[in-house]
XYZ file of C-alpha atoms in Angstrom:
382
model
C 82.054 101.900 71.510
C 86.161 101.078 71.889
C 88.030 101.089 75.072
C 91.761 101.101 75.838
C 92.126 99.306 79.058
C 95.743 99.878 80.769
C 97.136 99.863 84.360
C 99.874 99.389 86.665
C 102.384 101.743 84.891
C 104.537 102.031 88.234
C 106.142 105.122 87.087
C 108.969 106.075 89.409
C 110.042 102.052 89.867
C 113.640 101.335 90.763
C 114.947 97.798 89.951
C 117.667 96.720 92.063
C 118.811 100.213 92.190
C 118.444 100.997 88.552
C 116.106 104.057 87.707
C 113.696 103.001 84.660
C 112.612 106.613 83.820
C 113.700 106.132 80.328
C 112.019 102.822 79.784
C 108.649 104.221 81.336
C 109.117 107.354 79.003
C 109.298 104.910 75.926
C 106.318 102.608 77.390
C 103.958 105.403 77.814
C 104.882 106.752 74.550
C 104.045 103.476 72.762
C 100.679 103.326 74.710
C 99.783 106.736 73.350
C 100.783 105.649 69.744
C 98.576 102.587 70.425
C 95.706 104.968 71.333
C 96.456 107.327 68.388
C 96.079 104.170 66.178
C 93.001 102.073 67.871
C 90.917 105.455 68.247
C 89.303 104.506 71.417
C 86.192 106.399 72.713
C 87.320 105.754 76.136
C 90.594 105.178 77.997
C 90.852 103.335 81.441
C 93.863 103.547 83.696
C 93.026 101.117 86.499
C 95.327 102.281 89.225
C 98.993 102.168 90.181
C 100.044 105.233 88.100
C 103.078 105.547 90.483
C 105.285 103.137 92.177
C 105.182 104.992 95.206
C 102.748 107.178 97.298
C 105.456 110.276 97.285
C 106.310 110.336 93.270
C 109.296 112.605 92.135
C 108.403 115.737 90.165
C 109.842 114.052 87.241
C 107.495 111.082 87.772
C 104.537 113.362 88.205
C 105.319 115.399 84.902
C 105.747 112.060 83.084
C 102.232 110.797 84.124
C 100.373 113.800 83.875
C 101.581 114.427 80.084
C 100.703 110.933 79.423
C 97.294 111.364 80.508
C 96.751 114.610 78.661
C 98.414 113.227 75.581
C 95.785 110.029 75.719
C 93.126 112.848 76.211
C 94.127 114.681 72.932
C 93.530 111.404 70.833
C 89.829 112.369 71.367
C 89.095 109.670 74.057
C 87.530 110.317 77.346
C 90.276 109.311 79.972
C 89.536 108.043 83.325
C 91.992 107.194 85.983
C 91.831 105.762 89.347
C 94.154 105.376 92.252
C 95.732 102.125 93.083
C 97.362 100.728 96.398
C 100.730 102.086 95.399
C 99.205 105.578 94.777
C 98.444 108.172 97.233
C 94.864 108.685 96.724
C 94.698 112.038 98.372
C 97.532 113.419 96.218
C 95.806 112.300 93.195
C 92.581 113.994 94.190
C 94.809 117.374 94.741
C 95.247 117.085 91.124
C 91.694 117.199 90.233
C 91.494 121.022 89.252
C 94.289 120.219 86.691
C 92.410 117.040 85.407
C 89.205 118.684 85.050
C 90.575 121.406 82.970
C 92.242 118.914 80.984
C 89.082 116.901 80.495
C 90.580 113.939 82.337
C 88.397 112.137 85.015
C 90.731 111.158 87.850
C 89.601 109.387 91.026
C 92.322 109.059 93.603
C 90.243 107.859 96.732
C 86.556 107.220 97.728
C 84.755 110.669 98.291
C 80.834 111.017 97.428
C 79.417 107.845 95.973
C 77.824 109.800 93.305
C 81.342 111.271 92.320
C 82.288 107.440 91.138
C 79.940 107.148 88.542
C 80.912 108.676 85.370
C 78.654 108.815 82.230
C 79.143 109.835 78.611
C 78.264 109.266 74.691
C 80.492 108.289 72.129
C 80.683 110.290 68.858
C 78.863 107.238 67.386
C 76.025 107.866 69.725
C 76.646 104.962 72.220
C 75.837 105.766 75.749
C 78.066 104.442 78.593
C 78.147 104.605 82.353
C 81.328 103.770 84.437
C 81.672 103.066 88.008
C 85.283 104.151 88.748
C 86.277 102.420 92.257
C 89.884 103.346 93.327
C 91.747 101.027 95.627
C 90.332 100.801 99.221
C 92.211 99.527 102.199
C 90.367 97.522 104.753
C 90.010 100.609 106.907
C 88.639 102.692 104.241
C 86.188 100.099 102.936
C 84.633 100.165 106.210
C 84.420 103.859 106.122
C 83.036 104.049 102.379
C 80.352 101.479 103.270
C 79.441 103.315 106.626
C 78.204 106.011 104.347
C 75.157 103.668 103.745
C 74.207 103.579 107.734
C 74.789 99.991 108.118
C 74.415 98.416 111.532
C 77.460 97.469 113.784
C 77.089 93.736 112.575
C 77.320 94.964 108.770
C 80.336 97.129 109.209
C 82.195 94.183 110.700
C 81.651 92.213 107.526
C 84.638 90.755 105.443
C 86.573 93.008 102.924
C 84.972 91.094 100.108
C 81.610 91.645 101.810
C 82.051 95.436 101.855
C 83.367 95.723 98.398
C 80.209 93.426 97.219
C 77.834 95.776 98.996
C 79.667 98.992 97.904
C 79.549 97.707 94.139
C 76.048 96.720 94.362
C 75.199 100.406 95.512
C 77.108 101.940 93.079
C 75.742 100.027 89.960
C 72.008 100.476 90.878
C 71.500 102.607 87.724
C 72.889 99.845 85.672
C 69.165 98.227 85.652
C 68.405 101.062 83.570
C 68.570 99.943 79.809
C 70.306 101.788 76.850
C 73.796 102.179 78.197
C 77.023 100.325 78.082
C 77.450 99.249 81.894
C 81.501 99.533 82.940
C 83.361 99.276 86.032
C 86.976 99.765 86.818
C 88.704 99.209 90.064
C 92.044 98.043 91.701
C 91.347 94.755 93.521
C 92.816 91.131 93.881
C 90.246 88.574 92.339
C 89.761 84.906 93.846
C 91.251 82.583 91.367
C 93.462 85.237 89.365
C 97.204 84.720 89.162
C 99.730 87.193 90.331
C 102.049 88.730 87.883
C 105.077 88.220 90.403
C 105.853 91.921 91.347
C 102.669 92.976 93.338
C 102.900 94.329 96.770
C 102.036 91.119 99.068
C 100.268 92.534 101.450
C 97.261 93.881 99.290
C 97.390 90.478 97.338
C 96.820 87.889 100.053
C 93.397 86.196 100.868
C 92.184 88.995 103.239
C 92.108 91.306 100.172
C 90.782 88.510 97.649
C 87.300 89.323 96.186
C 85.152 86.798 94.308
C 84.205 87.875 90.868
C 80.519 87.413 91.849
C 80.456 91.006 93.236
C 80.094 92.156 89.844
C 76.552 92.431 88.601
C 75.463 90.086 85.504
C 74.293 93.096 83.482
C 77.825 94.636 83.450
C 79.373 94.918 79.906
C 83.020 94.793 81.130
C 84.964 95.126 84.283
C 88.609 96.765 83.677
C 91.034 95.659 86.588
C 94.076 96.926 87.781
C 96.618 95.405 90.551
C 97.742 92.075 89.050
C 100.322 92.545 86.648
C 99.410 89.363 84.311
C 96.982 89.888 81.597
C 94.355 87.577 82.127
C 90.455 86.909 82.271
C 88.767 86.145 85.364
C 85.747 83.866 85.152
C 82.832 85.678 86.300
C 78.985 86.557 85.936
C 80.349 89.215 83.195
C 83.367 89.989 81.335
C 86.112 90.518 83.973
C 89.826 91.247 82.914
C 93.217 92.447 84.054
C 95.080 93.894 81.477
C 98.529 93.541 83.180
C 101.394 96.203 83.466
C 102.907 97.543 80.153
C 106.228 96.740 81.514
C 107.788 93.995 83.587
C 108.279 95.540 86.967
C 110.473 92.767 88.680
C 112.198 89.521 87.769
C 109.030 87.484 89.064
C 107.311 89.023 85.908
C 109.870 87.880 83.344
C 107.542 85.418 81.459
C 104.632 87.841 81.220
C 103.753 89.579 77.931
C 103.414 93.339 78.510
C 100.343 94.694 76.704
C 97.178 96.888 77.054
C 93.871 95.471 76.208
C 91.430 96.922 73.329
C 87.789 96.187 73.991
C 84.978 96.636 71.606
C 81.504 96.558 73.077
C 78.116 97.645 72.485
C 74.656 97.846 74.456
C 73.661 94.515 72.446
C 77.147 93.287 71.667
C 79.289 91.287 73.979
C 82.802 92.746 74.774
C 85.593 91.600 72.540
C 88.993 91.789 73.627
C 92.535 91.787 72.217
C 95.733 92.379 73.722
C 98.039 94.605 71.927
C 101.841 94.055 73.010
C 103.959 96.825 74.529
C 107.661 96.221 73.479
C 109.484 99.399 74.606
C 111.044 98.334 77.722
C 113.763 96.234 78.161
C 112.976 92.388 78.999
C 114.092 90.777 82.216
C 115.865 87.451 82.071
C 117.359 85.131 84.414
C 120.662 83.337 83.478
C 122.744 80.738 85.146
C 125.785 79.309 84.565
C 129.860 79.333 85.272
C 131.801 82.275 84.260
C 132.910 80.398 81.223
C 129.176 80.006 80.297
C 128.013 83.238 81.036
C 130.852 84.816 78.932
C 128.666 83.279 76.061
C 125.449 85.003 76.917
C 124.514 87.875 74.624
C 121.347 89.794 75.832
C 122.037 93.518 75.480
C 118.517 94.210 75.327
C 117.682 92.777 78.709
C 118.104 93.412 82.691
C 119.589 90.305 83.930
C 119.415 88.389 87.161
C 122.557 85.964 87.520
C 122.876 82.886 89.235
C 126.539 81.922 89.212
C 127.449 78.327 89.283
C 130.687 78.874 91.048
C 132.100 78.786 94.605
C 131.606 81.950 96.628
C 134.761 84.039 96.757
C 135.672 87.913 97.003
C 135.658 89.797 93.434
C 132.975 86.988 91.755
C 130.312 89.653 91.507
C 132.662 92.236 89.580
C 133.884 89.339 87.467
C 129.939 88.738 86.454
C 129.393 92.038 85.999
C 132.448 92.827 83.866
C 131.242 89.845 81.693
C 127.356 91.174 81.479
C 127.197 95.002 82.175
C 123.302 94.615 82.379
C 123.386 92.289 85.311
C 121.283 93.953 88.213
C 121.503 91.167 90.540
C 124.109 88.471 90.950
C 123.854 85.452 93.303
C 125.372 82.027 93.848
C 123.187 79.465 92.263
C 121.394 77.837 95.249
C 122.661 74.368 94.020
C 126.188 75.574 94.762
C 125.520 76.451 98.460
C 126.480 73.921 101.365
C 123.654 71.725 102.158
C 122.551 73.083 105.602
C 119.302 71.089 105.692
C 120.848 68.220 107.496
C 122.564 70.526 109.971
C 119.286 72.288 110.604
C 117.622 68.946 111.094
C 120.172 67.953 113.848
C 119.801 71.302 115.484
C 116.125 70.763 115.901
C 116.239 67.121 116.886
C 114.949 66.549 120.341
C 113.633 69.900 120.676
C 109.800 70.351 121.535
C 107.642 72.504 119.118
C 107.081 74.988 121.792
C 110.958 75.797 121.763
C 111.070 75.758 117.919
C 108.291 78.511 117.658
C 109.845 80.447 120.591
C 113.017 80.510 118.596
C 111.087 81.493 115.438
C 109.601 84.474 117.234
C 112.895 85.582 118.687
C 114.343 85.420 115.090
C 111.454 87.712 113.824
C 111.816 90.026 116.837
C 108.414 89.190 118.300
C 108.218 89.642 121.978
C 104.667 89.357 122.505
C 103.841 86.998 125.090
C 100.309 86.598 123.844
C 101.464 84.928 120.699
C 103.495 82.346 122.636
C 100.420 81.780 124.730
C 97.999 81.325 121.835
C 100.617 78.800 120.408
C 100.514 76.798 123.553
C 96.700 76.777 123.522
C 96.476 75.599 119.986
C 99.130 72.936 120.541
C 97.455 71.853 123.617
C 94.201 71.384 121.647
C 95.850 69.735 118.890
C 97.931 67.157 120.972
C 94.919 66.209 123.244
C 92.843 65.353 120.038
C 95.635 63.051 118.761
């Protein structure tokens, strides 16, 4: 069977105040063209269809039309909710999705609802575990369906996900079908793309690839925006976002993944580039140097090598109308490191930490007391 794996559309994304709706329209049109050319049996959209939990009507129309167009290529279409999506709002679209022949899984409901099965036109049977993004709280709720003890329900996020996937993939032991998983996760050892939501990529949400059973033919992941393979007991892959969503992703190659796999054939993966969006580029230089920059098909982040002065931003944007972000090059800023060092000289670690908490608006005395205890323990051991 053939699979088209895409994720992290982030429809509705605004970059430095610039609406990118037209770019998203072109990008999804190209994804549909790729599906028409490749004729996959199954299209997997591994989460983050939207950039916000409250998408506009315009964004909703674009996403639903894109899913419908992918379905009209003849492929089965499965889409799951990501951490940017409102899972319950996606589930509210289930009646429309069911009528359109689209499998939409916004949030965790009944476990049996997450196992989707099918047969290709060529007679290849497949089964797919479609696990939407789960926050820490909802991961506990999902696993509690299996009547865990109190100690078991207090396991780490990775342990909970491992237990959940283990239960959902029990049918994989039955031979004769291609076993697939799609989810929206942060994998240990994977590289972030640069524009992900930090709160859901920190180590508390990181899961080892060993959570996936060895008899899985392919794991289609979303969440990290860089196309990459993750080393694991089975083929595990992020397809990346089909467009760079922030300047931290300007080195990424936007693409979708095409996967050919069979019960007795290892997954063969190739990336198909998606080139419809404007590229993101960082340029730096003096005004004279910036006047020679010619990048009309890119959104720009400009680091100006000039002394700060009123009107400098306007001068840059007159030279480069596609400049969305204009900043003074850090090398041109006064060196404040020496001044900060002088200010800190002679102050105790407790005073410095207290100043840090004050600068962050943290007034909880418990935090200061905990720091004092830790500092006393460290100091006494030296």
